[in-house]
Amino acid sequence: MSIAISIIALGLLIAFHELGHYAAARAVGMRVLRYSIGFFKPIFSWTSKKTGIVYQVGALPLGGFVQIKGMNPFEEGAFEHADSYQTKAAWKRFAVIAAGPVANFALAFVALSALYSVGNPVEVNESRVGVVSSGKPADRAGIETGDAVLAFDGEKISTWDELAGRLNASPGKRVVLLVRRGGETREIAVTPEDRGGVGLIGIGPPTTMVRLPVHEAVGAAFGKCVELVSMTLGAFGSWLTSDDTKMSPVGPVGIVKMAASSLDIGVAHFVAFVTYLSLMLFLFNLFPLPALDGGRCLVLIGETIARRRLNRKIDAYANTVGFFLVLGLLVVITFKEIVFG
């Protein structure tokens, strides 16, 4: 059930991205031909008598798309009809392209604002187990949520930072934890998994729910969005300019697994993860690569500066090549995740 809900959530995030393009296109006078949630043969379809727009749900409800008249430069009437994408001013085309990523940022901001208002789980620096992942070393050893860890290999500890640090430094090494559960104490032996030289047993820190007034929640949510985007860009920049191999690309399979794990922890954690994922879609789509929104925006800026349109054949070729490169990368990452885990 957690996996199914996570797949649907991922699909809705992409569909919301496309909804941004849809809303902006209609706002600037472009004709929208079709809006679809999902791909392949429609299992539901409805055509508006007022606008002629086809609304549909595809057989594969993972993502979606919006079909705007004239987006394909070789489409009949693309450069002649007044309601075509190609005949609109550059700023209007830019607004339509940028609206997709902006929609993802806006969704993350609203979701975080609501989460901070209702109650946001904040980590507490105590040597207490907040969550135990099923099937991991901690689970197999008998460690349970709520256990207070008093000592690590006979040495007293009192904070999560101490516990996590000692575990991370003990990959593949059997350690003994002194645990208090209820009014009893017991020793539990566990061997951390070796994940790239880091010891992990599948536990998370304890959390407490923090609720903010609406005006504070809005400010905190915006600040958090900016912080997450900045941190991700910084990590990506470090990965490009150094030998740090700890950062690795994650595909749909990995994303669904992480989303399902966060849902197992609790709804608030799931909402927080989906919010982060929406911000990652915002960032990814703004990369200045052909076929991505960032690449199209870059071309529009260049056209505005040069005061001339890019040759339609070059435009179409670049976007086609870019699309297959992105698709190929996605296939490789997905294959690696399925085969090697």
Coordinates of C-alpha atoms in Angstrom, one line a residue:
M1 CA 0.0 0.0 0.0
S2 CA 2.8 2.4 0.9
I3 CA 4.5 1.8 -2.5
A4 CA 1.2 2.3 -4.4
I5 CA 0.5 5.5 -2.6
S6 CA 4.1 6.7 -3.3
I7 CA 3.7 5.9 -7.0
I8 CA 0.5 7.9 -7.2
A9 CA 2.0 10.8 -5.3
L10 CA 5.0 10.9 -7.7
G11 CA 2.6 10.9 -10.6
L12 CA 0.5 13.7 -9.2
L13 CA 3.6 15.9 -8.6
I14 CA 4.5 15.6 -12.3
A15 CA 0.8 16.1 -13.3
F16 CA 0.8 19.3 -11.1
H17 CA 3.9 20.5 -13.0
E18 CA 2.0 20.1 -16.3
L19 CA -0.9 21.9 -14.7
G20 CA 1.3 24.9 -14.3
H21 CA 2.0 24.9 -18.1
Y22 CA -1.7 24.4 -18.8
A23 CA -2.8 27.3 -16.6
A24 CA -0.2 29.7 -18.0
A25 CA -0.9 28.8 -21.6
R26 CA -4.6 29.5 -21.1
A27 CA -3.8 32.7 -19.3
V28 CA -1.8 34.2 -22.2
G29 CA -4.2 33.1 -24.9
M30 CA -2.7 29.9 -26.2
R31 CA -5.0 27.1 -27.2
V32 CA -4.7 24.0 -25.1
L33 CA -5.7 20.8 -27.0
R34 CA -5.3 18.2 -24.3
Y35 CA -4.4 17.7 -20.6
S36 CA -3.6 14.2 -19.5
I37 CA -2.9 12.7 -16.1
G38 CA -0.9 9.6 -17.0
F39 CA 0.2 8.1 -20.3
F40 CA -0.8 5.5 -22.9
K41 CA -4.4 4.6 -23.8
P42 CA -6.9 6.7 -21.8
I43 CA -9.1 4.9 -19.3
F44 CA -11.2 8.1 -18.9
S45 CA -11.7 11.0 -21.3
W46 CA -13.9 14.1 -21.4
T47 CA -14.0 16.9 -23.9
S48 CA -15.2 20.3 -22.8
K49 CA -17.9 21.6 -25.1
K50 CA -16.9 25.2 -24.2
T51 CA -13.2 25.0 -24.9
G52 CA -12.7 21.8 -26.9
I53 CA -10.0 20.7 -24.5
V54 CA -9.7 17.0 -23.9
Y55 CA -9.1 16.0 -20.3
Q56 CA -8.0 12.4 -19.8
V57 CA -6.5 9.8 -17.4
G58 CA -4.0 7.5 -19.0
A59 CA -3.6 3.8 -18.3
L60 CA -0.2 4.5 -16.7
P61 CA -0.9 7.2 -14.0
L62 CA 2.7 8.2 -13.6
G63 CA 3.0 11.8 -14.5
G64 CA 1.1 13.5 -17.3
F65 CA 1.4 16.0 -20.2
V66 CA -0.3 19.0 -21.7
Q67 CA -0.6 19.5 -25.4
I68 CA -0.5 23.2 -26.5
K69 CA -1.2 24.2 -30.0
G70 CA 1.9 25.1 -32.0
M71 CA 4.4 23.7 -29.4
N72 CA 5.5 21.5 -32.2
P73 CA 7.1 23.9 -34.7
F74 CA 6.2 21.7 -37.6
E75 CA 2.5 21.6 -36.7
E76 CA 0.1 23.0 -39.3
G77 CA -0.5 26.7 -38.6
A78 CA 2.1 26.8 -35.8
F79 CA 3.5 30.2 -37.1
E80 CA 0.2 31.5 -38.5
H81 CA -2.6 31.0 -36.0
A82 CA -3.1 33.7 -33.3
D83 CA -3.7 31.1 -30.6
S84 CA -0.6 29.1 -31.3
Y85 CA 2.4 28.9 -29.0
Q86 CA 4.8 29.9 -31.8
T87 CA 3.0 33.2 -32.6
K88 CA 3.0 34.6 -29.0
A89 CA 5.5 37.1 -27.7
A90 CA 8.7 35.7 -26.2
W91 CA 7.7 36.7 -22.7
K92 CA 4.5 34.8 -23.0
R93 CA 6.2 31.7 -24.2
F94 CA 8.8 32.1 -21.4
A95 CA 6.0 32.3 -18.8
V96 CA 4.3 29.1 -20.1
I97 CA 7.6 27.2 -20.0
A98 CA 8.6 28.5 -16.6
A99 CA 5.2 27.9 -15.1
G100 CA 5.8 24.2 -14.7
P101 CA 8.8 24.4 -12.4
V102 CA 7.2 27.4 -10.6
A103 CA 4.1 25.2 -9.9
N104 CA 6.3 22.6 -8.2
F105 CA 8.0 25.3 -6.0
A106 CA 4.6 26.7 -5.1
L107 CA 3.2 23.3 -4.2
A108 CA 6.2 22.6 -1.9
F109 CA 5.7 26.0 -0.3
V110 CA 2.0 25.5 0.3
A111 CA 2.5 21.9 1.6
L112 CA 5.3 23.0 4.0
S113 CA 3.2 25.9 5.2
A114 CA 0.3 23.6 6.0
L115 CA 2.7 21.1 7.6
Y116 CA 4.2 23.7 9.9
S117 CA 0.8 24.9 10.9
V118 CA -0.6 21.5 11.7
G119 CA 2.5 20.0 13.2
N120 CA 6.0 19.4 11.9
P121 CA 8.2 16.5 13.2
V122 CA 11.4 18.0 14.4
E123 CA 14.4 15.9 15.4
V124 CA 15.4 15.7 19.0
N125 CA 19.1 15.1 19.9
E126 CA 18.5 12.3 22.4
S127 CA 19.9 8.8 22.3
R128 CA 16.4 7.4 21.7
V129 CA 15.2 5.3 18.7
G130 CA 12.6 7.2 16.8
V131 CA 11.9 4.7 14.0
V132 CA 13.1 1.2 13.1
S133 CA 13.2 0.2 9.4
S134 CA 11.8 -3.3 8.7
G135 CA 14.3 -6.0 7.9
K136 CA 17.3 -3.9 8.8
P137 CA 19.9 -5.0 11.5
A138 CA 18.2 -3.1 14.3
D139 CA 14.9 -4.8 13.5
R140 CA 16.5 -8.2 13.3
A141 CA 18.3 -7.6 16.6
G142 CA 15.1 -6.7 18.4
I143 CA 15.5 -3.0 18.8
E144 CA 12.1 -1.2 19.0
T145 CA 10.8 2.4 18.5
G146 CA 11.1 4.3 21.7
D147 CA 14.1 2.4 23.1
A148 CA 16.5 4.6 25.0
V149 CA 20.1 3.7 24.3
L150 CA 22.1 4.3 27.5
A151 CA 25.5 2.9 26.5
F152 CA 27.5 1.9 23.4
D153 CA 30.0 -1.0 24.0
G154 CA 30.0 -0.1 27.7
E155 CA 30.5 3.7 27.2
K156 CA 27.7 5.9 28.4
I157 CA 26.0 8.1 25.7
S158 CA 23.1 10.5 25.9
T159 CA 22.6 12.2 22.5
W160 CA 21.6 11.0 19.0
D161 CA 24.7 12.5 17.6
E162 CA 26.8 10.3 19.8
L163 CA 24.8 7.2 18.9
A164 CA 24.8 7.9 15.2
G165 CA 28.4 8.8 15.2
R166 CA 29.5 5.6 16.9
L167 CA 27.3 3.4 14.7
N168 CA 28.6 5.2 11.5
A169 CA 32.2 4.5 12.6
S170 CA 31.5 0.8 13.1
P171 CA 30.7 -0.7 9.7
G172 CA 30.5 -4.5 9.8
K173 CA 31.6 -4.6 13.5
R174 CA 29.5 -6.3 16.2
V175 CA 28.5 -3.7 18.9
V176 CA 26.5 -4.0 22.1
L177 CA 23.9 -1.4 23.0
L178 CA 22.5 -1.0 26.6
V179 CA 18.9 -0.3 26.0
R180 CA 16.1 0.8 28.4
R181 CA 12.6 -0.2 27.5
G182 CA 9.9 0.7 29.9
G183 CA 11.3 0.0 33.3
E184 CA 13.8 -2.6 32.2
T185 CA 17.3 -2.5 30.7
R186 CA 18.9 -5.0 28.5
E187 CA 21.9 -5.5 26.2
I188 CA 21.3 -5.9 22.5
A189 CA 24.1 -6.9 20.1
V190 CA 23.8 -5.6 16.5
T191 CA 26.2 -5.4 13.5
P192 CA 25.9 -2.3 11.4
E193 CA 25.7 -2.7 7.6
D194 CA 28.7 -1.4 5.7
R195 CA 27.4 1.2 3.3
G196 CA 30.4 2.8 1.6
G197 CA 32.4 2.7 4.8
V198 CA 29.5 4.0 6.9
G199 CA 27.8 1.8 9.5
L200 CA 24.0 1.8 9.4
I201 CA 21.5 -0.3 11.4
G202 CA 18.2 1.1 10.1
I203 CA 17.1 3.5 12.8
G204 CA 16.0 7.1 12.8
P205 CA 16.2 9.9 15.4
P206 CA 13.4 10.7 17.8
T207 CA 11.1 13.6 16.9
T208 CA 8.7 16.0 18.5
M209 CA 5.8 17.8 16.8
V210 CA 6.2 21.6 16.5
R211 CA 3.2 23.8 15.5
L212 CA 3.6 27.4 14.3
P213 CA 1.1 30.2 13.9
V214 CA 0.1 30.6 10.3
H215 CA 2.1 33.8 9.7
E216 CA 5.2 32.1 11.1
A217 CA 4.5 28.9 9.3
V218 CA 4.5 30.7 5.9
G219 CA 7.8 32.4 6.6
A220 CA 9.4 29.3 7.9
A221 CA 8.1 27.3 4.9
F222 CA 9.6 29.7 2.4
G223 CA 12.9 29.8 4.2
K224 CA 13.0 26.0 4.3
C225 CA 12.3 25.8 0.5
V226 CA 15.1 28.2 -0.2
E227 CA 17.4 26.3 2.2
L228 CA 16.7 22.9 0.6
V229 CA 17.2 24.3 -2.9
S230 CA 20.5 25.9 -1.9
M231 CA 21.8 22.8 -0.1
T232 CA 21.0 20.6 -3.1
L233 CA 22.7 23.0 -5.5
G234 CA 25.7 23.1 -3.2
A235 CA 25.9 19.3 -2.9
F236 CA 25.6 19.0 -6.7
G237 CA 28.3 21.6 -7.3
S238 CA 30.6 19.8 -4.9
W239 CA 29.9 16.5 -6.6
L240 CA 30.9 18.0 -10.0
T241 CA 34.1 19.7 -8.8
S242 CA 35.5 17.1 -6.4
D243 CA 36.1 13.3 -6.0
D244 CA 33.1 13.0 -3.6
T245 CA 31.3 9.8 -4.7
K246 CA 28.7 9.7 -1.8
M247 CA 26.2 11.6 -4.0
S248 CA 24.5 9.4 -6.6
P249 CA 21.6 9.9 -8.9
V250 CA 18.2 8.4 -7.9
G251 CA 15.6 7.2 -10.4
P252 CA 11.9 6.4 -10.1
V253 CA 12.5 3.1 -8.3
G254 CA 14.7 4.7 -5.7
I255 CA 12.4 7.6 -5.2
V256 CA 9.4 5.3 -4.7
K257 CA 11.3 3.2 -2.2
M258 CA 12.3 6.3 -0.2
A259 CA 8.7 7.7 -0.3
A260 CA 7.3 4.4 0.9
S261 CA 9.8 4.3 3.7
S262 CA 8.9 7.8 4.8
L263 CA 5.2 6.9 4.7
D264 CA 5.9 3.9 6.9
I265 CA 7.3 6.3 9.5
G266 CA 4.3 8.6 9.4
V267 CA 2.1 10.9 7.3
A268 CA 4.1 14.0 8.3
H269 CA 7.4 12.5 7.2
F270 CA 5.8 11.5 3.9
V271 CA 4.5 15.0 3.3
A272 CA 7.9 16.4 4.1
F273 CA 9.5 14.0 1.6
V274 CA 7.0 14.7 -1.1
T275 CA 7.6 18.4 -0.5
Y276 CA 11.4 17.9 -1.0
L277 CA 10.7 15.8 -4.1
S278 CA 8.6 18.6 -5.6
L279 CA 11.5 21.0 -5.0
M280 CA 13.8 18.6 -6.8
L281 CA 11.5 18.5 -9.8
F282 CA 11.6 22.4 -9.7
L283 CA 15.4 22.3 -9.8
F284 CA 15.7 19.4 -12.3
N285 CA 13.4 21.0 -14.9
L286 CA 15.3 24.3 -14.7
F287 CA 18.6 22.7 -15.7
P288 CA 19.7 24.4 -19.0
L289 CA 19.5 21.3 -21.1
P290 CA 17.5 20.7 -24.3
A291 CA 14.1 19.2 -23.8
L292 CA 14.0 20.5 -20.2
D293 CA 12.2 23.7 -19.3
G294 CA 15.4 25.3 -18.4
G295 CA 16.9 24.7 -21.8
R296 CA 13.8 26.1 -23.5
C297 CA 13.9 29.2 -21.3
L298 CA 17.5 29.7 -22.1
V299 CA 16.7 29.6 -25.9
L300 CA 13.9 32.2 -25.4
I301 CA 16.3 34.5 -23.5
G302 CA 18.8 34.1 -26.4
E303 CA 16.1 34.9 -28.9
T304 CA 15.1 38.0 -27.1
I305 CA 18.7 39.2 -26.9
A306 CA 19.4 38.4 -30.6
R307 CA 15.9 39.6 -31.7
R308 CA 15.6 36.6 -34.0
R309 CA 14.0 33.1 -33.7
L310 CA 16.0 29.9 -33.5
N311 CA 15.7 27.8 -36.7
R312 CA 12.8 25.5 -36.2
K313 CA 14.8 22.5 -37.4
I314 CA 17.6 23.1 -35.0
D315 CA 15.1 23.7 -32.2
A316 CA 13.3 20.4 -32.9
Y317 CA 16.5 18.4 -33.3
A318 CA 18.1 19.7 -30.1
N319 CA 14.9 19.0 -28.1
T320 CA 14.6 15.5 -29.6
V321 CA 18.2 14.6 -28.9
G322 CA 17.9 16.1 -25.4
F323 CA 14.7 14.1 -24.7
F324 CA 16.3 10.8 -25.7
L325 CA 19.5 11.6 -23.7
V326 CA 17.4 12.2 -20.6
L327 CA 15.3 9.2 -21.2
G328 CA 18.4 7.0 -21.7
L329 CA 19.9 8.3 -18.5
L330 CA 16.6 7.5 -16.7
V331 CA 16.6 4.0 -18.1
V332 CA 20.2 3.3 -17.0
I333 CA 19.5 4.6 -13.5
T334 CA 16.3 2.5 -13.3
F335 CA 18.1 -0.6 -14.5
K336 CA 20.9 -0.1 -12.0
E337 CA 18.3 0.3 -9.2
I338 CA 16.3 -2.8 -10.1
V339 CA 19.4 -5.1 -10.7
F340 CA 21.8 -3.9 -8.1
G341 CA 19.3 -2.4 -5.6

